[in-house]
Coordinates of C-alpha atoms and ligand atoms in Angstrom, one line a residue:
X1 CA 6.5 21.4 -5.0
X2 CA 7.7 23.4 -2.0
X3 CA 4.4 22.7 -0.2
X4 CA 4.6 19.0 -0.9
X5 CA 8.2 18.9 0.4
X6 CA 7.4 20.8 3.6
X7 CA 4.4 18.6 4.3
X8 CA 6.5 15.5 4.0
X9 CA 9.3 17.1 5.9
X10 CA 7.2 18.0 8.9
X11 CA 5.6 14.6 8.8
X12 CA 9.0 12.9 9.0
X13 CA 10.7 15.1 11.6
X14 CA 7.9 16.9 13.4
X15 CA 5.1 15.5 15.6
X16 CA 2.7 15.0 12.7
X17 CA 2.2 11.4 11.6
X18 CA 2.9 10.2 8.1
X19 CA -0.3 9.2 6.4
X20 CA -0.3 6.0 4.4
X21 CA -3.2 4.5 2.5
X22 CA -3.4 0.8 1.8
X23 CA -5.6 -0.3 -1.1
X24 CA -5.9 -3.3 -3.3
X25 CA -8.5 -5.9 -4.3
X26 CA -10.4 -7.8 -1.6
X27 CA -8.6 -10.7 -0.2
X28 CA -5.2 -9.3 -1.2
X29 CA -4.1 -9.3 2.5
X30 CA -4.3 -5.6 3.4
X31 CA -5.7 -6.0 6.8
X32 CA -3.3 -8.9 7.6
X33 CA -0.4 -6.5 6.6
X34 CA -1.8 -3.7 8.8
X35 CA -1.9 -5.8 11.9
X36 CA 1.4 -7.5 11.2
X37 CA 2.9 -4.0 11.1
X38 CA 0.9 -2.6 14.1
X39 CA 1.1 -5.5 16.5
X40 CA 3.5 -7.9 14.8
X41 CA 0.8 -10.5 14.9
X42 CA -1.1 -12.5 12.3
X43 CA -4.7 -11.8 13.0
X44 CA -7.8 -13.6 11.8
X45 CA -9.5 -11.2 9.4
X46 CA -12.9 -10.7 7.9
X47 CA -13.5 -8.7 4.8
X48 CA -13.2 -5.1 5.7
X49 CA -16.3 -3.0 5.3
X50 CA -15.1 0.6 5.5
X51 CA -11.6 0.9 6.9
X52 CA -9.2 0.1 9.7
X53 CA -6.8 2.7 10.9
X54 CA -3.8 2.1 13.2
X55 CA -0.6 3.8 14.1
X56 CA 2.7 2.0 13.1
X57 CA 6.1 3.1 14.3
X58 CA 9.0 2.2 12.2
X59 CA 12.5 3.5 13.0
X60 CA 11.1 6.2 15.3
X61 CA 8.8 7.5 12.6
X62 CA 5.1 7.4 13.3
X63 CA 2.8 6.4 10.5
X64 CA -1.0 6.6 10.5
X65 CA -2.0 3.7 8.3
X66 CA -5.4 3.5 6.7
X67 CA -6.4 0.0 5.4
X68 CA -9.4 0.3 3.1
X69 CA -11.9 -2.4 2.2
X70 CA -11.2 -3.8 -1.3
X71 CA -14.5 -5.3 -2.3
X72 CA -15.9 -4.1 -5.7
X73 CA -18.6 -2.0 -4.1
X74 CA -16.2 -0.3 -1.8
X75 CA -13.5 0.6 -4.3
X76 CA -15.2 3.9 -5.4
X77 CA -14.8 5.1 -1.8
X78 CA -11.0 4.8 -1.9
X79 CA -10.7 8.3 -3.3
X80 CA -12.4 9.8 -0.3
X81 CA -9.2 8.9 1.8
X82 CA -6.5 10.2 -0.5
X83 CA -6.4 13.8 0.6
X84 CA -3.3 14.7 2.7
X85 CA -1.7 11.2 2.2
X86 CA 2.1 11.0 2.0
X87 CA 2.2 7.7 0.1
X88 CA 0.1 4.9 -1.3
X89 CA 0.6 1.2 -0.6
X90 CA -1.0 -1.1 -3.2
X91 CA -1.3 -4.7 -2.2
X92 CA -1.8 -7.5 -4.7
X93 CA -2.3 -11.2 -4.1
X94 CA 0.6 -12.7 -6.1
X95 CA -1.3 -16.0 -6.5
X96 CA -4.5 -14.4 -7.8
X97 CA -3.5 -14.6 -11.5
X98 CA -7.0 -14.4 -12.8
X99 CA -7.6 -11.0 -11.2
X100 CA -4.3 -9.3 -12.1
X101 CA -6.0 -7.4 -14.9
X102 CA -8.7 -6.1 -12.4
X103 CA -5.9 -5.1 -10.0
X104 CA -4.2 -3.3 -12.9
X105 CA -7.4 -1.4 -13.7
X106 CA -7.9 -0.3 -10.1
X107 CA -4.3 0.8 -9.8
X108 CA -4.6 2.8 -12.9
X109 CA -7.8 4.5 -11.7
X110 CA -6.1 5.5 -8.5
X111 CA -3.0 6.8 -10.2
X112 CA -5.2 9.2 -12.3
X113 CA -6.5 10.9 -9.2
X114 CA -5.3 14.5 -8.6
X115 CA -4.9 14.0 -4.9
X116 CA -2.3 11.3 -5.2
X117 CA -0.4 13.1 -7.9
X118 CA 3.4 12.5 -7.5
X119 CA 3.0 10.4 -4.3
X120 CA 5.3 7.5 -3.9
X121 CA 3.8 4.1 -4.6
X122 CA 4.8 1.0 -2.7
X123 CA 3.5 -2.2 -4.2
X124 CA 3.4 -5.3 -1.9
X125 CA 3.2 -8.5 -3.9
X126 CA 1.8 -10.5 -1.1
X127 CA 1.3 -14.2 -0.4
X128 CA 4.7 -15.1 -1.8
X129 CA 4.6 -18.1 0.6
X130 CA 2.0 -19.8 -1.8
X131 CA 3.5 -22.1 -4.4
X132 CA 1.4 -20.5 -7.2
X133 CA 2.6 -17.0 -6.4
X134 CA 3.7 -15.2 -9.5
X135 CA 7.3 -13.8 -9.8
X136 CA 8.3 -10.2 -9.5
X137 CA 8.7 -9.8 -13.2
X138 CA 5.4 -11.4 -13.9
X139 CA 3.6 -9.0 -11.6
X140 CA 5.5 -5.9 -12.8
X141 CA 4.4 -6.9 -16.3
X142 CA 0.8 -7.8 -15.4
X143 CA 0.4 -4.4 -13.6
X144 CA 2.3 -2.6 -16.3
X145 CA 4.4 -0.9 -13.7
X146 CA 7.1 0.3 -16.1
X147 CA 4.5 2.7 -17.6
X148 CA 4.5 4.7 -14.4
X149 CA 6.7 7.7 -15.0
X150 CA 5.5 10.5 -12.8
X151 CA 6.3 9.2 -9.4
X152 CA 8.7 6.9 -7.5
X153 CA 7.5 3.3 -7.2
X154 CA 8.9 0.0 -6.0
X155 CA 7.6 -3.5 -5.7
X156 CA 8.5 -5.8 -2.9
X157 CA 7.7 -9.5 -2.7
X158 CA 6.1 -10.1 0.8
X159 CA 4.4 -12.6 2.9
X160 CA 2.2 -11.0 5.5
X161 CA 1.7 -14.2 7.4
X162 CA 5.4 -14.9 7.5
X163 CA 6.3 -11.3 8.1
X164 CA 8.7 -11.3 5.2
X165 CA 9.5 -8.3 3.0
X166 CA 7.4 -5.7 4.9
X167 CA 10.4 -4.1 6.6
X168 CA 12.3 -3.8 3.3
X169 CA 9.3 -2.0 1.8
X170 CA 9.1 0.4 4.7
X171 CA 12.8 1.0 4.4
X172 CA 12.3 2.1 0.8
X173 CA 9.4 4.3 1.8
X174 CA 11.2 6.1 4.5
X175 CA 14.1 6.8 2.1
X176 CA 11.8 8.1 -0.6
X177 CA 9.8 10.3 1.8
X178 CA 13.0 11.9 3.2
X179 CA 14.2 13.4 -0.1
Ligands
LIG201 N1 -1.0 -17.6 2.3 C1 -1.1 -16.3 2.7 N2 -2.4 -15.9 3.0 C2 -2.5 -14.6 3.4 C3 -1.4 -13.7 3.4 N3 -1.8 -12.5 3.8 C4 -3.1 -12.6 4.0 N4 -3.5 -13.9 3.7 C5 -4.9 -14.4 3.8 O1 -5.7 -13.8 2.8 C6 -7.1 -13.7 3.3 C7 -7.5 -12.2 3.2 O2 -6.7 -11.4 4.0 P1 -7.2 -9.9 4.4 O3 -6.0 -9.3 5.1 O4 -8.5 -10.0 5.2 O5 -7.5 -9.3 3.0 P2 -7.9 -7.8 2.7 O6 -7.1 -7.3 1.6 O7 -7.9 -7.0 3.9 O8 -9.4 -8.0 2.2 P3 -10.6 -6.9 2.2 O9 -10.7 -6.4 3.6 O10 -11.8 -7.7 1.8 O11 -10.3 -5.9 1.2 C8 -7.1 -14.1 4.8 O12 -7.5 -15.5 4.8 C9 -5.6 -14.0 5.2 O13 -5.2 -14.9 6.2 C10 -0.1 -14.2 3.1 O14 1.0 -13.6 3.1 N5 0.0 -15.5 2.7
LIG202 MG1 -9.3 -6.0 4.9

């Protein structure tokens, strides 16, 4: 516990960057979120093969943000990136009702990994600008988030293309990492 605390502490107040991993199904909007955070731009994306990594500064804190490809064949590789992370961001396409159960399964697999034990979990319910986007309570229920007991988690409704909700999510993350 002391080790975890000191690692996060030095990340927040020292020169070390805070390492964040973004995962979620393909097409969820992970890369769009990364570049919205990094450059404040909505970029044209292609499906990520491998990863993108960029630095993001929020409130004078430096984050190293890893955006991993979410296609089915790439998901087994997510676990290769978990080591030394400070938090996990899970992105879900709020309008992709048909694949909520797949998203739930992938989330559960990640949460079982030893290397992410106890790490804060930030869920971005993306694409809230779409009319068919599901509500917060629908997504919380579909992903069975209330069953998560051994870590801090929060869900934020966001729209990466509109840039809405991302800052609120980071605000939460910074608060959680501080204590
Ligand atoms: N309407 C809407 N579309 C979005 C939003 N965010 C991303 N998209 C679109 O969703 C598609 C997929 O976005 P990506 O960021 O490439 O998705 P990804 O999660 O990185 O996908 P993989 O790299 O395959 O895992 C693109 O056409 C984006 O423009 C959003 O907030 N609203
Ligand atoms: Mg991508």
